[in-house]
Amino acid sequence: MKKIKKILAAVMASAMVLGMSMTTMAAETTSVTITVDNAENATLYYDQIAYANTGAPYGWEYTENYKEAFTNLDIDDLINIAQGSENGNATTGALTTSSELAAILEDIRETVMNQGTELVAGDNDFEVSLSGLYVVVPTNSDYTYTPTLVYVPHNSTDDIQVATKGAKNQVVKDVDNNGQSVSAGDIIE
């Protein structure tokens, strides 16, 4: 009888341990549609730059393609910049005022365009299934856009709407040293 009680106690303890570990092994259920505003008729490129990693010191880790670009900015600093009070919250699509982050995002523009996912012009919605940080790069021959950082929280099903920042390209005319300006139809040598 004592042996049966010990065996049952061991089985119960094992069941409790396995029951608690099931939640840690559960698959992430993130399913988010990201809508990009202010990029009508632009071709969008996007790529994930950081992902959730419970084994990492801050719970996040940069993807292999972008580790080198962020050597001077660790993941905790990036999340603080993206969610800092002076910058609003990245989940609401607020623009960041960090010049360091803006420079890094500009530096990785080509990598996102070459290795990321391309959406056809006018298709401003895309779905992601992994939480993390994403960079969106809109392109259009008539506009210049800045890359946009998007934060997708763990186990989220709430859609995210972000606004890109861009401006119509303009021709700037200058007067040369002789006091002459260029007019329409002039040939420039």
GROMACS .gro file of C-alpha atoms in nm:
model
  189
    1MET     CA    1   0.000   0.000   0.000
    2LYS     CA    2   0.285   0.238   0.083
    3LYS     CA    3   0.444   0.167  -0.254
    4ILE     CA    4   0.118   0.247  -0.434
    5LYS     CA    5   0.090   0.579  -0.248
    6LYS     CA    6   0.449   0.669  -0.343
    7ILE     CA    7   0.387   0.576  -0.704
    8LEU     CA    8   0.065   0.778  -0.713
    9ALA     CA    9   0.243   1.075  -0.551
   10ALA     CA   10   0.517   1.057  -0.816
   11VAL     CA   11   0.257   1.036  -1.096
   12MET     CA   12   0.068   1.336  -0.952
   13ALA     CA   13   0.389   1.540  -0.918
   14SER     CA   14   0.481   1.456  -1.279
   15ALA     CA   15   0.134   1.555  -1.399
   16MET     CA   16   0.159   1.889  -1.218
   17VAL     CA   17   0.504   1.963  -1.365
   18LEU     CA   18   0.389   1.871  -1.716
   19GLY     CA   19   0.071   2.075  -1.672
   20MET     CA   20   0.269   2.387  -1.584
   21SER     CA   21   0.515   2.340  -1.869
   22MET     CA   22   0.243   2.315  -2.134
   23THR     CA   23   0.183   2.689  -2.130
   24THR     CA   24   0.552   2.760  -2.187
   25MET     CA   25   0.559   2.524  -2.484
   26ALA     CA   26   0.238   2.657  -2.638
   27ALA     CA   27   0.271   2.802  -2.985
   28GLU     CA   28   0.248   3.176  -3.026
   29THR     CA   29  -0.095   3.278  -3.154
   30THR     CA   30  -0.003   3.617  -3.299
   31SER     CA   31  -0.203   3.700  -3.609
   32VAL     CA   32  -0.190   4.066  -3.700
   33THR     CA   33  -0.275   4.266  -4.010
   34ILE     CA   34  -0.057   4.574  -4.048
   35THR     CA   35  -0.209   4.858  -4.250
   36VAL     CA   36   0.029   5.126  -4.379
   37ASP     CA   37  -0.127   5.470  -4.427
   38ASN     CA   38   0.012   5.765  -4.629
   39ALA     CA   39   0.176   5.532  -4.882
   40GLU     CA   40  -0.088   5.517  -5.154
   41ASN     CA   41   0.052   5.388  -5.484
   42ALA     CA   42   0.384   5.307  -5.318
   43THR     CA   43   0.551   4.970  -5.336
   44LEU     CA   44   0.604   4.844  -4.981
   45TYR     CA   45   0.891   4.630  -4.857
   46TYR     CA   46   0.891   4.487  -4.507
   47ASP     CA   47   1.111   4.259  -4.300
   48GLN     CA   48   1.132   4.145  -3.939
   49ILE     CA   49   1.438   4.285  -3.759
   50ALA     CA   50   1.377   4.141  -3.409
   51TYR     CA   51   1.186   3.845  -3.272
   52ALA     CA   52   1.076   3.713  -2.934
   53ASN     CA   53   1.333   3.487  -2.770
   54THR     CA   54   1.261   3.393  -2.409
   55GLY     CA   55   1.621   3.275  -2.368
   56ALA     CA   56   1.767   3.617  -2.457
   57PRO     CA   57   1.847   3.865  -2.177
   58TYR     CA   58   1.566   4.108  -2.271
   59GLY     CA   59   1.329   3.851  -2.423
   60TRP     CA   60   1.402   3.977  -2.776
   61GLU     CA   61   1.679   3.916  -3.026
   62TYR     CA   62   1.780   4.074  -3.358
   63THR     CA   63   1.744   3.859  -3.670
   64GLU     CA   64   2.065   3.747  -3.842
   65ASN     CA   65   2.022   3.992  -4.133
   66TYR     CA   66   2.016   4.294  -3.900
   67LYS     CA   67   2.244   4.210  -3.605
   68GLU     CA   68   2.539   4.405  -3.747
   69ALA     CA   69   2.333   4.716  -3.818
   70PHE     CA   70   2.232   4.742  -3.453
   71THR     CA   71   2.571   4.684  -3.287
   72ASN     CA   72   2.554   5.027  -3.117
   73LEU     CA   73   2.191   4.990  -3.010
   74ASP     CA   74   2.096   4.687  -2.802
   75ILE     CA   75   1.746   4.546  -2.823
   76ASP     CA   76   1.639   4.687  -2.486
   77ASP     CA   77   1.736   5.040  -2.598
   78LEU     CA   78   1.550   4.992  -2.926
   79ILE     CA   79   1.232   4.884  -2.748
   80ASN     CA   80   1.266   5.179  -2.507
   81ILE     CA   81   1.303   5.418  -2.802
   82ALA     CA   82   1.006   5.261  -2.983
   83GLN     CA   83   0.783   5.278  -2.673
   84GLY     CA   84   0.931   5.582  -2.495
   85SER     CA   85   0.695   5.856  -2.380
   86GLU     CA   86   0.863   6.122  -2.593
   87ASN     CA   87   0.809   5.904  -2.901
   88GLY     CA   88   0.459   5.780  -2.833
   89ASN     CA   89   0.408   5.408  -2.876
   90ALA     CA   90   0.515   5.212  -3.183
   91THR     CA   91   0.193   5.009  -3.171
   92THR     CA   92  -0.002   5.328  -3.243
   93GLY     CA   93   0.220   5.418  -3.539
   94ALA     CA   94   0.376   5.720  -3.366
   95LEU     CA   95   0.689   5.853  -3.529
   96THR     CA   96   1.014   5.832  -3.339
   97THR     CA   97   1.237   6.134  -3.277
   98SER     CA   98   1.554   5.929  -3.221
   99SER     CA   99   1.814   6.043  -3.473
  100GLU     CA  100   2.025   5.733  -3.396
  101LEU     CA  101   1.736   5.500  -3.480
  102ALA     CA  102   1.644   5.703  -3.790
  103ALA     CA  103   2.003   5.673  -3.918
  104ILE     CA  104   2.007   5.295  -3.861
  105LEU     CA  105   1.670   5.249  -4.033
  106GLU     CA  106   1.797   5.451  -4.329
  107ASP     CA  107   2.114   5.238  -4.339
  108ILE     CA  108   1.913   4.913  -4.359
  109ARG     CA  109   1.676   5.044  -4.629
  110GLU     CA  110   1.852   4.852  -4.909
  111THR     CA  111   1.871   4.529  -4.705
  112VAL     CA  112   1.494   4.542  -4.640
  113MET     CA  113   1.429   4.607  -5.009
  114ASN     CA  114   1.659   4.323  -5.121
  115GLN     CA  115   1.582   4.059  -4.858
  116GLY     CA  116   1.237   4.154  -4.731
  117THR     CA  117   0.891   4.090  -4.871
  118GLU     CA  118   0.764   4.313  -5.152
  119LEU     CA  119   0.401   4.420  -5.183
  120VAL     CA  120   0.268   4.556  -5.511
  121ALA     CA  121   0.187   4.924  -5.535
  122GLY     CA  122  -0.146   5.003  -5.373
  123ASP     CA  123  -0.145   4.691  -5.151
  124ASN     CA  124  -0.092   4.852  -4.810
  125ASP     CA  125  -0.198   4.562  -4.586
  126PHE     CA  126   0.002   4.257  -4.487
  127GLU     CA  127  -0.027   3.986  -4.224
  128VAL     CA  128   0.239   3.872  -3.979
  129SER     CA  129   0.224   3.570  -3.752
  130LEU     CA  130   0.532   3.634  -3.537
  131SER     CA  131   0.567   3.898  -3.269
  132GLY     CA  132   0.862   4.132  -3.296
  133LEU     CA  133   0.984   4.448  -3.462
  134TYR     CA  134   0.937   4.504  -3.833
  135VAL     CA  135   1.067   4.771  -4.070
  136VAL     CA  136   0.845   4.896  -4.353
  137VAL     CA  137   1.005   5.078  -4.648
  138PRO     CA  138   0.767   5.246  -4.896
  139THR     CA  139   0.905   5.343  -5.238
  140ASN     CA  140   0.758   5.556  -5.514
  141SER     CA  141   0.942   5.747  -5.787
  142ASP     CA  142   0.742   6.064  -5.708
  143TYR     CA  143   0.788   6.053  -5.327
  144THR     CA  144   1.064   6.007  -5.073
  145TYR     CA  145   0.967   5.808  -4.762
  146THR     CA  146   1.145   5.731  -4.436
  147PRO     CA  147   1.154   5.369  -4.315
  148THR     CA  148   0.895   5.296  -4.044
  149LEU     CA  149   0.939   5.077  -3.737
  150VAL     CA  150   0.639   4.860  -3.636
  151TYR     CA  151   0.608   4.674  -3.304
  152VAL     CA  152   0.393   4.357  -3.296
  153PRO     CA  153   0.328   4.240  -2.937
  154HIS     CA  154   0.323   3.877  -2.815
  155ASN     CA  155   0.003   3.679  -2.872
  156SER     CA  156  -0.172   3.974  -3.030
  157THR     CA  157  -0.472   3.957  -3.260
  158ASP     CA  158  -0.528   4.335  -3.273
  159ASP     CA  159  -0.462   4.485  -3.615
  160ILE     CA  160  -0.203   4.762  -3.633
  161GLN     CA  161  -0.227   5.081  -3.835
  162VAL     CA  162   0.090   5.283  -3.899
  163ALA     CA  163   0.145   5.609  -4.081
  164THR     CA  164   0.453   5.650  -4.296
  165LYS     CA  165   0.627   5.982  -4.333
  166GLY     CA  166   0.699   6.098  -4.685
  167ALA     CA  167   0.707   6.401  -4.909
  168LYS     CA  168   0.659   6.466  -5.278
  169ASN     CA  169   0.987   6.503  -5.463
  170GLN     CA  170   1.051   6.861  -5.572
  171VAL     CA  171   1.296   7.033  -5.802
  172VAL     CA  172   1.492   7.301  -5.620
  173LYS     CA  173   1.627   7.586  -5.832
  174ASP     CA  174   1.938   7.782  -5.735
  175VAL     CA  175   2.090   8.095  -5.879
  176ASP     CA  176   2.448   8.033  -5.994
  177ASN     CA  177   2.751   8.254  -5.923
  178ASN     CA  178   2.681   8.473  -6.228
  179GLY     CA  179   2.332   8.556  -6.108
  180GLN     CA  180   2.174   8.328  -6.367
  181SER     CA  181   1.905   8.071  -6.300
  182VAL     CA  182   1.791   7.781  -6.510
  183SER     CA  183   1.458   7.810  -6.690
  184ALA     CA  184   1.238   7.549  -6.848
  185GLY     CA  185   1.387   7.439  -7.182
  186ASP     CA  186   1.745   7.550  -7.098
  187ILE     CA  187   2.019   7.304  -7.174
  188ILE     CA  188   2.244   7.237  -6.875
  189GLU     CA  189   2.608   7.157  -6.947
   0.00000   0.00000   0.00000
